[in-house]
Coordinates of C-alpha atoms and ligand atoms in Angstrom, one line a residue:
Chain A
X1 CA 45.8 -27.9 -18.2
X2 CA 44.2 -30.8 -20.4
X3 CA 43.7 -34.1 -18.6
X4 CA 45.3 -37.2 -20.3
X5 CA 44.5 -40.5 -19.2
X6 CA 44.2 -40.4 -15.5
X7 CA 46.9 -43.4 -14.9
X8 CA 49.4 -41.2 -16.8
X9 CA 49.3 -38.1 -13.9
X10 CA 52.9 -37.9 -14.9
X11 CA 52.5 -36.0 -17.7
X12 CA 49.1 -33.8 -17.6
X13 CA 50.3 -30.8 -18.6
X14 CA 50.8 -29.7 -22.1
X15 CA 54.1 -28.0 -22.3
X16 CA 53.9 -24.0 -22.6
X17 CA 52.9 -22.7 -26.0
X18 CA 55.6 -21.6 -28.0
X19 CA 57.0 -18.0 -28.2
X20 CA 55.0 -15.2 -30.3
X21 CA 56.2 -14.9 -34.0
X22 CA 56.8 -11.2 -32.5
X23 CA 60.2 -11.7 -31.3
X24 CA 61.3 -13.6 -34.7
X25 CA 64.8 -12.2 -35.7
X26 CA 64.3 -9.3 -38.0
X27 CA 66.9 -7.3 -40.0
X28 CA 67.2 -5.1 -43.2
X29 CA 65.1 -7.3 -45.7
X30 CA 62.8 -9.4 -43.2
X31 CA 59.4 -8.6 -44.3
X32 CA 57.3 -6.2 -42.6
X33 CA 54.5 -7.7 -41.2
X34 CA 51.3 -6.0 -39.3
X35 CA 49.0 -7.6 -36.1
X36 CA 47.0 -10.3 -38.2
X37 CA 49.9 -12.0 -40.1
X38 CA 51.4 -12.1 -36.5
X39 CA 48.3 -13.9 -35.3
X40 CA 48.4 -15.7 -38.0
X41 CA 51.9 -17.2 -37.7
X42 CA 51.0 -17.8 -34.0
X43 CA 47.8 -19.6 -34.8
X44 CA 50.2 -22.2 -36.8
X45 CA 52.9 -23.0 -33.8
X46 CA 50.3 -23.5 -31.4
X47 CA 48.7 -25.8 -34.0
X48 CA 52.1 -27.5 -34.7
X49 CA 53.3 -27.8 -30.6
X50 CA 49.5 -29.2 -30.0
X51 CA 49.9 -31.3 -32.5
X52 CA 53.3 -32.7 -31.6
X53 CA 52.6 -32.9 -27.9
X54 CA 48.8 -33.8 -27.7
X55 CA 48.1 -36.0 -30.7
X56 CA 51.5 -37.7 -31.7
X57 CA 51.5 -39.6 -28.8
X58 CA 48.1 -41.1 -29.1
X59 CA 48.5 -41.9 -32.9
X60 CA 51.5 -43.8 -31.2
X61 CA 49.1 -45.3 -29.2
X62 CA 46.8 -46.3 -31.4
X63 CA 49.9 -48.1 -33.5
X64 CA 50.4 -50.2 -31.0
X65 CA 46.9 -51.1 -30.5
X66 CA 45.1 -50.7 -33.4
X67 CA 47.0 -50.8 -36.1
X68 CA 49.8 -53.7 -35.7
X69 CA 47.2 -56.2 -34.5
X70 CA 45.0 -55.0 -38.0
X71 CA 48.4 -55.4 -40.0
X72 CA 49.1 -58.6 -38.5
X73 CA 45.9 -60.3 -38.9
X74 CA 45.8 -59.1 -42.6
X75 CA 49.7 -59.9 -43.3
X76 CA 50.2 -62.4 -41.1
X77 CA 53.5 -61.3 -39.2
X78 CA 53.6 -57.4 -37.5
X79 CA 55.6 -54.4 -39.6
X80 CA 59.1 -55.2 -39.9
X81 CA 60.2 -52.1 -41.8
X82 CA 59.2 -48.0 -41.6
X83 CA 57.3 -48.8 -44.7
X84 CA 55.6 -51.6 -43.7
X85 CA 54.4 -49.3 -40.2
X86 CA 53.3 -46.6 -43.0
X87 CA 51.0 -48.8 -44.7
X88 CA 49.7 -50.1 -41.2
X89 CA 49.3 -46.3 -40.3
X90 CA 47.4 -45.7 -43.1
X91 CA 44.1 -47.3 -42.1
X92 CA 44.5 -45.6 -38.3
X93 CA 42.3 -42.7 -38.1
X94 CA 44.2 -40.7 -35.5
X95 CA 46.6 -40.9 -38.1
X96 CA 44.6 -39.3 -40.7
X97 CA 43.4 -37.1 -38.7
X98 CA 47.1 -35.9 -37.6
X99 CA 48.2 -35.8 -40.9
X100 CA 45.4 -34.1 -42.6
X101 CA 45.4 -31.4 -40.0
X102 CA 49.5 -30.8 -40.6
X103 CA 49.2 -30.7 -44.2
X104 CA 46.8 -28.0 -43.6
X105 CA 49.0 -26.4 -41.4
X106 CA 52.0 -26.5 -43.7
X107 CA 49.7 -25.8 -46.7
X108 CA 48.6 -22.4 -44.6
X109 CA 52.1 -21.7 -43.8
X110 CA 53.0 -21.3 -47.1
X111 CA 49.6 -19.2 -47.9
X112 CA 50.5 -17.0 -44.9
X113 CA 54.1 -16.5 -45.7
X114 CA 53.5 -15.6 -49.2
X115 CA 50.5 -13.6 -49.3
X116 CA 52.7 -11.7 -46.7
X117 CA 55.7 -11.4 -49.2
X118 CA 54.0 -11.0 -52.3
X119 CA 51.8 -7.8 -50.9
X120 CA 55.0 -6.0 -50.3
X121 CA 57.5 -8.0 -52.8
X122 CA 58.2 -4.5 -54.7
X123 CA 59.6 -2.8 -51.2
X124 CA 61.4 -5.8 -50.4
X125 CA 63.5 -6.3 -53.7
X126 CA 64.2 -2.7 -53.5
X127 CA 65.5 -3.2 -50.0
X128 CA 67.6 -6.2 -50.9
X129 CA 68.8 -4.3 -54.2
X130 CA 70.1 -1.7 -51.6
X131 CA 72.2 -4.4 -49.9
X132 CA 73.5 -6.0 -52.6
X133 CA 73.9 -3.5 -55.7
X134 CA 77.4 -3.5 -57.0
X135 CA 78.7 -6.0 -54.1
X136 CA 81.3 -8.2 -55.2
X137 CA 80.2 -10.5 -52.6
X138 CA 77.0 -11.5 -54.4
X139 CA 77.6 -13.6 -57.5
X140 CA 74.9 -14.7 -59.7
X141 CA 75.1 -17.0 -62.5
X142 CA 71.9 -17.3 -64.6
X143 CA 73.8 -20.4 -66.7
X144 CA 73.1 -22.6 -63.2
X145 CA 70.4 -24.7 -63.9
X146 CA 68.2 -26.4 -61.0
X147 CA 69.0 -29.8 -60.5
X148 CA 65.8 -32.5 -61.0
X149 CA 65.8 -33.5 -57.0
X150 CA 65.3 -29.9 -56.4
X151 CA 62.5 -28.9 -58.9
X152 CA 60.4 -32.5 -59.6
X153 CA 58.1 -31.3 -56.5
X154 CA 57.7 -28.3 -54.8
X155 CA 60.2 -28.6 -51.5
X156 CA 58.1 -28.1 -48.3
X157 CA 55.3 -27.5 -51.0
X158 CA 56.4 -24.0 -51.0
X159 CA 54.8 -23.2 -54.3
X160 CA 58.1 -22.5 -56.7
X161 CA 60.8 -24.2 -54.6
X162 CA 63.6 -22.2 -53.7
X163 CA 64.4 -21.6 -57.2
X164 CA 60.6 -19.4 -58.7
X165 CA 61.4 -15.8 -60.0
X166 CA 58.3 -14.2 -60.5
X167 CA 59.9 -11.0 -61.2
X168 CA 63.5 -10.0 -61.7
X169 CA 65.5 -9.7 -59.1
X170 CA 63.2 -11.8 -56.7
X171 CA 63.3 -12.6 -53.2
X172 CA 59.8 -13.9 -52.7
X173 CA 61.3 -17.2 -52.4
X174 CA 63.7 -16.5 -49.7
X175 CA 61.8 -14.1 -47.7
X176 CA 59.2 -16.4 -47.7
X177 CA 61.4 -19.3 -46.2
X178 CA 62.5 -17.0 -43.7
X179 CA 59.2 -15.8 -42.6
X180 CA 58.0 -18.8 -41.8
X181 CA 60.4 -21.0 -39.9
X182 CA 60.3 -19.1 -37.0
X183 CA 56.8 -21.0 -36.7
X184 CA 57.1 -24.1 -38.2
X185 CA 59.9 -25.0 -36.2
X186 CA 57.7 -23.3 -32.9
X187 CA 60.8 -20.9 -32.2
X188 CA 63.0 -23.9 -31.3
X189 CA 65.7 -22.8 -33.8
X190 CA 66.1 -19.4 -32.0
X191 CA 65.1 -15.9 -33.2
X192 CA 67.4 -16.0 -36.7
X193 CA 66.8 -19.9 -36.7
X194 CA 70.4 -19.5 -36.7
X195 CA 70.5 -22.7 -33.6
X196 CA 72.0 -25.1 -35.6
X197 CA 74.9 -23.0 -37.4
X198 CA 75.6 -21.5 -33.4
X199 CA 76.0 -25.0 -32.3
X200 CA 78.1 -25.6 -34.4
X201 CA 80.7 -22.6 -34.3
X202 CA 80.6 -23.4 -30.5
X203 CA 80.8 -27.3 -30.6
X204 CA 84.4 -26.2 -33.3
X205 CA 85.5 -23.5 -30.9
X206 CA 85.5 -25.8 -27.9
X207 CA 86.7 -29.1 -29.5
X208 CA 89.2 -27.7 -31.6
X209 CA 90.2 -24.4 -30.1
X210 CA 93.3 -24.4 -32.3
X211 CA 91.5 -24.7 -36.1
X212 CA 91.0 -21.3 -37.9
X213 CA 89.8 -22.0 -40.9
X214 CA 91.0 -19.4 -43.6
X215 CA 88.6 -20.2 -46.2
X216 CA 85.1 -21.8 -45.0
X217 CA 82.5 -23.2 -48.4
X218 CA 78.9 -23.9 -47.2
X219 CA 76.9 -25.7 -49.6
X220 CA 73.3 -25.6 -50.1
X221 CA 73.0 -22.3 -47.9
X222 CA 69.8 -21.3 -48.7
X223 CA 69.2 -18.2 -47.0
X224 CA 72.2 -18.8 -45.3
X225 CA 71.2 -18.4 -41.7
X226 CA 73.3 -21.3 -39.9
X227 CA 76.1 -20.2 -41.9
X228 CA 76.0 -16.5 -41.1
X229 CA 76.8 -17.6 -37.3
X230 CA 80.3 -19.6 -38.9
X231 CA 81.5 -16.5 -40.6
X232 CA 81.2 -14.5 -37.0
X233 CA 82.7 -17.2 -35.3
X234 CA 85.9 -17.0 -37.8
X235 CA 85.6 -13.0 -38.7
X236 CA 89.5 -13.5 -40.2
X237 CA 88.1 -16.7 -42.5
X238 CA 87.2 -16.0 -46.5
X239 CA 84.1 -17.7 -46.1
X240 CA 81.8 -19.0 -49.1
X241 CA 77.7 -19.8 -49.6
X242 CA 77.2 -21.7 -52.8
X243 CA 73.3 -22.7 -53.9
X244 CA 71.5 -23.2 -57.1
X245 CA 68.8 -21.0 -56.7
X246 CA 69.0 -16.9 -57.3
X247 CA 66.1 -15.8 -54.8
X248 CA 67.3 -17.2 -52.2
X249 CA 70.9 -16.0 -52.5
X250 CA 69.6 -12.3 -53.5
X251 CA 67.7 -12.6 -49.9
X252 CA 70.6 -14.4 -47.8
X253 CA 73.2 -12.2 -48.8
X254 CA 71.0 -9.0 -48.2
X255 CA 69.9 -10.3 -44.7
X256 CA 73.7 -11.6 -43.5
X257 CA 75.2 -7.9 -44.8
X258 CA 72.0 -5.9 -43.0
X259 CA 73.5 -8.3 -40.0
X260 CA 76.7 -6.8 -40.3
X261 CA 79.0 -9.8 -41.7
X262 CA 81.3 -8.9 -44.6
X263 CA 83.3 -11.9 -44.8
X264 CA 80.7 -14.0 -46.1
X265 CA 80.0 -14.4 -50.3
X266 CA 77.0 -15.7 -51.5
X267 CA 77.4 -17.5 -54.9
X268 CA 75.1 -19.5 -57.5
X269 CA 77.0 -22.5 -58.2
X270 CA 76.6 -26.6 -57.9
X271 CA 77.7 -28.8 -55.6
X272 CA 78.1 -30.9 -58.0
X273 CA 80.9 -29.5 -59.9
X274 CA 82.4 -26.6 -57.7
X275 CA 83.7 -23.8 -59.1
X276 CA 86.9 -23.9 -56.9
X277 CA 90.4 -24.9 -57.3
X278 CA 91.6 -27.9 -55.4
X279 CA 92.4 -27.3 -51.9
X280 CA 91.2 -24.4 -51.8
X281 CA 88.7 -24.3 -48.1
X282 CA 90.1 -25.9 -44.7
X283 CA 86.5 -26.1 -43.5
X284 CA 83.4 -27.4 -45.6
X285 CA 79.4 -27.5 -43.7
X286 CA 76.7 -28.2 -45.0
X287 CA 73.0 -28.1 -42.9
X288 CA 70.1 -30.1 -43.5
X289 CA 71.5 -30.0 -47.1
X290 CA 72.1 -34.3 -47.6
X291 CA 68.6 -34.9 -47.5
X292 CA 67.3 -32.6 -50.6
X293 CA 69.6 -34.0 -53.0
X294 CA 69.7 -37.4 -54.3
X295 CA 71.8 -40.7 -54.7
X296 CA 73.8 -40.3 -58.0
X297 CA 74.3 -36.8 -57.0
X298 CA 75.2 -36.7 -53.3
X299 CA 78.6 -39.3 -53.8
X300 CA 79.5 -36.4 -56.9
X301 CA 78.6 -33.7 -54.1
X302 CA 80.8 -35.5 -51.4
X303 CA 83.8 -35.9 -54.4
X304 CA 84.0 -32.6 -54.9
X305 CA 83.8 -31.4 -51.3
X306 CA 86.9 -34.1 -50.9
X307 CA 88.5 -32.4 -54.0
X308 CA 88.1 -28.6 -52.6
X309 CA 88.7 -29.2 -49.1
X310 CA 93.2 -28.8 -47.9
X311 CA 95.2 -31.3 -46.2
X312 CA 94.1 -31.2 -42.2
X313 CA 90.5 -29.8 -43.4
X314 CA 87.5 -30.9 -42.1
X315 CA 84.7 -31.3 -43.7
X316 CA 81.0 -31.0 -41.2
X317 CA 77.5 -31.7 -42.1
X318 CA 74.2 -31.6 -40.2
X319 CA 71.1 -33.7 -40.5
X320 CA 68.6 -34.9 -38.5
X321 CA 69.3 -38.6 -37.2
X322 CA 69.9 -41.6 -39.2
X323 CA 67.1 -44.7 -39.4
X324 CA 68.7 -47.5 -37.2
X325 CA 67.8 -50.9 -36.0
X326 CA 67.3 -49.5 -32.6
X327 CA 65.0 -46.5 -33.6
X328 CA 61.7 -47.5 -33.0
X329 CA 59.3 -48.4 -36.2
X330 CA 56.6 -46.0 -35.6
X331 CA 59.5 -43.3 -34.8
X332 CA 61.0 -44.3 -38.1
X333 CA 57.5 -44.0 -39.5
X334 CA 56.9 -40.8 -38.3
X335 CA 60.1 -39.0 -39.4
X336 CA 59.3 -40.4 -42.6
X337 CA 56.3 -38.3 -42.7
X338 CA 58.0 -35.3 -44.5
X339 CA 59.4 -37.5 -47.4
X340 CA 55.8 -38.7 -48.3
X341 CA 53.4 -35.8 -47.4
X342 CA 55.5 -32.3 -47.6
X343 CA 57.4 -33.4 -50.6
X344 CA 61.2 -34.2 -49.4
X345 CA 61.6 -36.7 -52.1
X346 CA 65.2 -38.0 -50.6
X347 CA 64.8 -37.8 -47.0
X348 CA 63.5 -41.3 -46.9
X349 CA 66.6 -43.0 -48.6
X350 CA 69.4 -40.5 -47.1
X351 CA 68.1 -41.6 -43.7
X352 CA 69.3 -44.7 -44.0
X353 CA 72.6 -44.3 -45.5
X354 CA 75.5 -45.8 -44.4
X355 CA 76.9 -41.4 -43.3
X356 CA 80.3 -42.9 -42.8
X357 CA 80.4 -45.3 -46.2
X358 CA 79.1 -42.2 -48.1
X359 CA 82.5 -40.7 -46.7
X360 CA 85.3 -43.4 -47.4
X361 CA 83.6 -43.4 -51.3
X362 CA 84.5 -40.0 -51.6
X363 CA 88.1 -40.7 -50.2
X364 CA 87.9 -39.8 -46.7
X365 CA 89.5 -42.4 -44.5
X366 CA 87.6 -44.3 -41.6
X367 CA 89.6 -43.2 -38.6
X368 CA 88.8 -40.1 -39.3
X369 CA 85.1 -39.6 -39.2
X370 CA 83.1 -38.6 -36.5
X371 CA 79.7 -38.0 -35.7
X372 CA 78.1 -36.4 -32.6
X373 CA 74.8 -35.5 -31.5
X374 CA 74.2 -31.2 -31.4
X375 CA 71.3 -29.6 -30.0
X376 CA 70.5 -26.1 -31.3
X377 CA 71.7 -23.3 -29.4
X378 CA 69.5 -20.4 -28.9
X379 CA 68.8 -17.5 -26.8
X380 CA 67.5 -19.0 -23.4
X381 CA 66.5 -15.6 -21.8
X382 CA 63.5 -15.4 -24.8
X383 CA 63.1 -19.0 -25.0
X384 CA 63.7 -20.9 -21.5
X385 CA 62.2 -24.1 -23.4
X386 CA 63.9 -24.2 -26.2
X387 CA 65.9 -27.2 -27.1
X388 CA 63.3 -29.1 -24.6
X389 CA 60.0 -29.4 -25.3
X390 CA 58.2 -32.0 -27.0
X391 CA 59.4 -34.2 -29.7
X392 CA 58.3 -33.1 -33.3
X393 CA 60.1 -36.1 -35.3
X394 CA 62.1 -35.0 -38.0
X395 CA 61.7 -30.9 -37.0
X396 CA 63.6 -31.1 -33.4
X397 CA 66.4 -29.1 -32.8
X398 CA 68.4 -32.0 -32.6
X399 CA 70.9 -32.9 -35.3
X400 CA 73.8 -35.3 -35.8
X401 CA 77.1 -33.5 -36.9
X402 CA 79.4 -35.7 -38.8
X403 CA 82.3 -35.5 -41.3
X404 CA 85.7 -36.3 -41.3
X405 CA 89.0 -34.9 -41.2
X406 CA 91.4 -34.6 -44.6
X407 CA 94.7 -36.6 -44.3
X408 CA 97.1 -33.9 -44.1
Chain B
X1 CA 53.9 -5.3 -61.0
X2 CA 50.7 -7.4 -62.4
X3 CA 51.1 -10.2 -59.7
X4 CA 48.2 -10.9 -57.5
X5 CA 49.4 -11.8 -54.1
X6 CA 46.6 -13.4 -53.0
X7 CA 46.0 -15.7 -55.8
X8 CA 49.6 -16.4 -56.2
X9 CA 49.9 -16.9 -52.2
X10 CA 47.4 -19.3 -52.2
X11 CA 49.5 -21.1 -55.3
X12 CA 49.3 -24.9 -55.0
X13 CA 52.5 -26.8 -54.2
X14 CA 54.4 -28.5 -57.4
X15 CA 53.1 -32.8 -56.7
X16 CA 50.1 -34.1 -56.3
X17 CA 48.4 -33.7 -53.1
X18 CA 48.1 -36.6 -50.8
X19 CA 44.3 -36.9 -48.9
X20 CA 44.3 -38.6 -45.9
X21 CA 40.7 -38.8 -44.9
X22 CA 38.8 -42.3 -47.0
X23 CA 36.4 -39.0 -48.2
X24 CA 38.2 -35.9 -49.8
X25 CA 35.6 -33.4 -49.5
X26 CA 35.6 -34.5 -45.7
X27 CA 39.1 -33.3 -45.2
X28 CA 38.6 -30.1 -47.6
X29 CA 35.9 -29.0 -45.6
X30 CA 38.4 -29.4 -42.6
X31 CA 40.9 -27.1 -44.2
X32 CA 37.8 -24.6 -44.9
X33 CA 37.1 -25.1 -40.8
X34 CA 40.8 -24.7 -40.2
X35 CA 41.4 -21.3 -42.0
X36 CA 38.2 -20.5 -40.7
X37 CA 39.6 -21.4 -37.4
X38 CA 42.6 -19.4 -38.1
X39 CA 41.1 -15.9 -39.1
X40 CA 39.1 -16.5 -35.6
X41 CA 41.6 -16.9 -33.9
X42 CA 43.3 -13.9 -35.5
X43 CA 40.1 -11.8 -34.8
X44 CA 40.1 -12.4 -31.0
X45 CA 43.7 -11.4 -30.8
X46 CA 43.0 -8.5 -32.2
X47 CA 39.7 -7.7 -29.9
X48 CA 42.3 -8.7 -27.2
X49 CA 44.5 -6.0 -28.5
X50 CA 42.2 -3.3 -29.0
X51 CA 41.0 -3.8 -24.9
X52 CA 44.7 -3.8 -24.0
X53 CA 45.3 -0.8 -25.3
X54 CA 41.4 1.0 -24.4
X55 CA 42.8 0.3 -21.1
X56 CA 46.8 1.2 -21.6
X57 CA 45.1 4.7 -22.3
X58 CA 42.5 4.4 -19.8
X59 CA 39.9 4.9 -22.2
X60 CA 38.2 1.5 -20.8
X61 CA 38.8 -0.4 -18.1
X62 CA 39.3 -4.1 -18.8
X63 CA 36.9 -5.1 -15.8
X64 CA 34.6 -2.8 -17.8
X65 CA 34.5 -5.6 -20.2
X66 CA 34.3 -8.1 -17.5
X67 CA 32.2 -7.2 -15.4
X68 CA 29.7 -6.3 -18.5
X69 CA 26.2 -5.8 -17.6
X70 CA 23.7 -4.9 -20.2
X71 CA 20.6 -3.4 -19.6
X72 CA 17.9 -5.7 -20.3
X73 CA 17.1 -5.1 -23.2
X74 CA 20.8 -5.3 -24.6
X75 CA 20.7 -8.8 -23.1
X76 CA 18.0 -10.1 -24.8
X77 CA 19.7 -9.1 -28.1
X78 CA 23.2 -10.5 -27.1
X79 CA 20.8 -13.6 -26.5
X80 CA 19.3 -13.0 -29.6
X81 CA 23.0 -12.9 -31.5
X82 CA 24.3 -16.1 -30.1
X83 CA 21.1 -17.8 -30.9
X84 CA 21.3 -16.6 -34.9
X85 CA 24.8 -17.3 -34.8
X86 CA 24.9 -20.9 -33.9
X87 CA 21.5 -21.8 -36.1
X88 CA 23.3 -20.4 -39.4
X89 CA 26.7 -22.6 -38.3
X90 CA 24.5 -25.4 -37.3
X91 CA 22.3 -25.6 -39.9
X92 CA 23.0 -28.5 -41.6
X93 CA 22.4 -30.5 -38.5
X94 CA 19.4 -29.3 -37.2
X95 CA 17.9 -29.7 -40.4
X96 CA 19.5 -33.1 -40.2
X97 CA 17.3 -33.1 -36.8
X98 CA 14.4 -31.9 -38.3
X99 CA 14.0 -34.5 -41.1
X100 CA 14.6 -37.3 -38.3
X101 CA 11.0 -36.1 -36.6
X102 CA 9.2 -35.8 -40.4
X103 CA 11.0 -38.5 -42.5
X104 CA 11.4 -36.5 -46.2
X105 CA 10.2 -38.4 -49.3
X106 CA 12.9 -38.8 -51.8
X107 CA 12.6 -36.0 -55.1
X108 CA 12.8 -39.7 -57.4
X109 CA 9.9 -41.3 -55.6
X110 CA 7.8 -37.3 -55.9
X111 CA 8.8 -37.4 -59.7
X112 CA 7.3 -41.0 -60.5
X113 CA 4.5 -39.9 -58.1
X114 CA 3.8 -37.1 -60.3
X115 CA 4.2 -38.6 -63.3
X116 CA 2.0 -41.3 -63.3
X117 CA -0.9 -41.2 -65.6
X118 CA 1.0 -39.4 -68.4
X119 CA 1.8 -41.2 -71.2
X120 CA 2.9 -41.3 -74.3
Ligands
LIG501 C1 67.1 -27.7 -47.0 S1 67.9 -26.4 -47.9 C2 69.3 -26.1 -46.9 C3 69.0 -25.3 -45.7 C4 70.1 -24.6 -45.0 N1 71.4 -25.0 -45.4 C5 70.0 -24.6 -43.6 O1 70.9 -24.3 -42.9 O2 68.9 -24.9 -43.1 C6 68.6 -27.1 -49.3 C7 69.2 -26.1 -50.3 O3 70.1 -26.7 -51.1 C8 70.0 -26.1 -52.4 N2 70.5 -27.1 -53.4 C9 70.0 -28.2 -53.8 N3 70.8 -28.9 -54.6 C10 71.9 -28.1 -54.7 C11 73.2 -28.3 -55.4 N4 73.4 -29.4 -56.2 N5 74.1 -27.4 -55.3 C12 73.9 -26.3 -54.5 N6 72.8 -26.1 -53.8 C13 71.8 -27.0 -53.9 C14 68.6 -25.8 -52.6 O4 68.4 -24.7 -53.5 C15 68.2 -25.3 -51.1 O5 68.4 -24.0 -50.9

């Protein structure tokens, strides 16, 4: 038990560490991985949760007492924007010292889930070529270029982006990702970090127990884990996984068939400009997708998901939550952490779009949007806490789903 | 395939890296401590490991570990151990120490010393 302040006996406990990297989900392509890359991966969450639960909340104190009465005295009136309680951070130790210690851990993330790949990255393309050889549900398209917003930086500084082929036929990039989520996000997404594509099959199945989908398009699936859970949900739907980048597809459509889902294609393609005939899905998700695009492409993006989608189709996205008046500025500050220091060069303006504007400019109509809080749904009997536990801002497993229905 | 893994695992991120600390080598030498930290860390699970399973087998009883008692001779080079350990990770401040009891001359003020009387 570590003693906090001894007027806040509230809260002296710091919450139980998060599960071993052991019981991460693994399947046909997930990388092997011995005792020390294990340790390794643990090391990381426990630095992350203490992190998150021991030193956030005194950076936040120190905000309040340190650094708006320096920013005021220099400036004259206290931070009135997230940017303004950046720059006010900036001269804050605490907060150098928090975020130099979680750029290290992200940086070692990376170095650990690579070094792990790239020792064994001739088995693992051999196991993925297994999967995938001759499958009509994988289709590549080398003419797909990477769009600028996802190749200026290195996303989550994972050296290469999703997109790096070091060899042909790579899957570095993908088993990579899928390593190390399981730590970075301290278990909280479940054992396939599948939490937030779960919660959403369940939050469709109980609000709208009469949609079945025949054709579902993800776009931006990545390794397609929260869409895998859509396509069990609707075994009878066609469903589709579109993304720019070939590693990641290669890996994601290995790892869904090793998981036993056939209804599920995974194709190189761009939001942008679909490769679909109008009306052609009654169902199109996206996850954590808005933010790692950009703002002249994201209203094309939401034109052509407008375009593809039927008459009574919905379309769904996840994020985490918007920037708004109510959120408090060192909260706002803090979730903008991600778009300065771990390279999410969007994440910063999409937070603070107007979701439901976005919408009506690609043609959907106001009285039919939604939004709704979801919190990840994961396997309680290996991880009793998750879903609780402290607040990470801008990694909980707390999204907002929102979309809209088509006009029939 | 002519890839190193470890150089290429330790690639740097595409973007320029942000430093958060006023003094960049202050916060490179925290990511040395850090992975230094880490591959500890990573060592003592897997002393923790190898005890579990000496004991799983009953080859060695955890208490044996415990309840340790060297002879004394044994002690007096554990002692020993710990004592070089922490002078080679200390180092740099006890020498910091030591200068503070015999204030060191600067190498600029030895060099003029040393110098004087030559001339072109
Ligand atoms: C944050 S990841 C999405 C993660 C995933 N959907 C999930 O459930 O967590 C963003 C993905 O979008 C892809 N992407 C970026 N721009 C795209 C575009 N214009 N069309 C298709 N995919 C795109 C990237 O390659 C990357 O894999």
């Amino acid at each position: 038990m570590l003693r906090r302040n001894m007027s806040d006996l509230s809260s002296v406990s710091i919450p139980p560490p998060p599960p071993s990297w052991r019981h991460v989900g693994r399947h046909g392509v997930f990388p092997a991985a011995g005792h020390d890359d294990t340790a390794r991966f643990d090391f990381l969450a426990n630095l992350n949760s203490l992190l998150a639960s021991e030193v956030l909340p005194r950076v936040r104190d120190a905000y309040e007492r340190r650094a708006v009465p320096a920013y005021t005295e220099a400036h004259g009136h206290p931070p009135r924007d997230r940017r303004e309680a950046h720059e006010a951070l900036k001269g804050e130790r605490l907060w150098q010292t928090f975020s130099a210690l979680r750029r290290c851990s992200m940086e070692m993330r990376q170095q650990t889930g690579r070094t792990l790949v790239l020792k064994q990255l001739p088995e693992l393309i051999a196991k993925a070529h297994a999967y995938n050889e001759g499958a009509s549900t994988l289709k590549l398209d080398p003419t797909i270029e990477q769009p600028r917003y996802a190749s200026a930086v290195d996303i989550h500084c994972m050296p290469g982006g999703y997109h790096a082929e070091l060899v042909p036929d790579d899957v570095s990039a993908g088993a990579n990702y899928d390593s190390g989520l399981f730590a970075t996000t301290a278990g909280m997404l479940g054992r396939f970090s599948d939490g937030g594509g779960r919660a959403v099959a369940a939050w469709l199945k109980r609000e709208y127990p009469d949609f079945r989908p025949r054709r579902i398009l993800d776009v931006g699936c990545t390794i397609g884990h929260n869409v895998v859970p859509l396509a069990q949900a609707f075994p009878e739907a066609e469903v589709i996984a579109v993304d720019t980048a070939a590693p990641v597809l290669r890996y994601g459509h290995a790892r869904a068939r090793s998981l036993g889902v056939h209804n599920l294609t995974f194709m190189q393609a761009n939001a942008e400009a679909l490769p679909f005939p109008d009306q052609y899905f009654d169902l199109v998700t996206s996850a954590m997708f808005w933010h790692e695009t950009s703002a002249k492409a994201l209203p094309r993006i939401l034109k052509e998901i407008g375009r593809v989608l039927a008459p009574g189709g919905l379309t769904l996205h996840l994020e985490q939550p918007q920037y708004t008046p109510e959120m408090p500025l060192f909260e706002q500050a803090m979730r903008d952490w991600d778009a300065y220091y771990n390279n999410e060069p969007f994440w910063s303006v999409m937070h603070e779009l107007d979701l439901k504007r976005m919408l009506l400019e690609a043609g959907f109509r106001g009285e039919d949007y939604f939004e709704t809080t979801i919190r990840a749904l994961v396997d309680r009997e290996l991880f009793p806490e998750a879903g609780q536990g402290q607040e990470d801002y801008g990694r909980t497993p707390m999204w907002i789903a929102f979309g809209a229905w088509k006009r029939g | 395939m002519d890839l190193d893994p470890l150089l290429l695992g330790a690639a740097p991120a595409k973007g320029k890296r942000p430093w958060f600390f006023s003094d960049p080598d202050v916060e490179r030498l925290l990511n040395v401590v850090m992975a230094l930290a880490m591959e500890l860390a990573v060592t003592r699970q897997r002393l923790d490991a190898l005890e579990r399973l000496l004991e799983a087998r009953a080859l060695l009883p955890r208490e044996a570990i415990e309840g340790f008692a060297p002879s004394p001779e044994a002690e007096r080079e554990r002692q020993l151990m710990l004592r070089e350990f922490q002078i080679r990770l200390l180092r740099i401040f006890l020498q910091d120490a030591q200068r503070e009891r015999t204030p060191a001359e600067s190498i600029e003020r030895i060099m003029k010393e040393l110098a004087e009387g030559s001339g072109p």
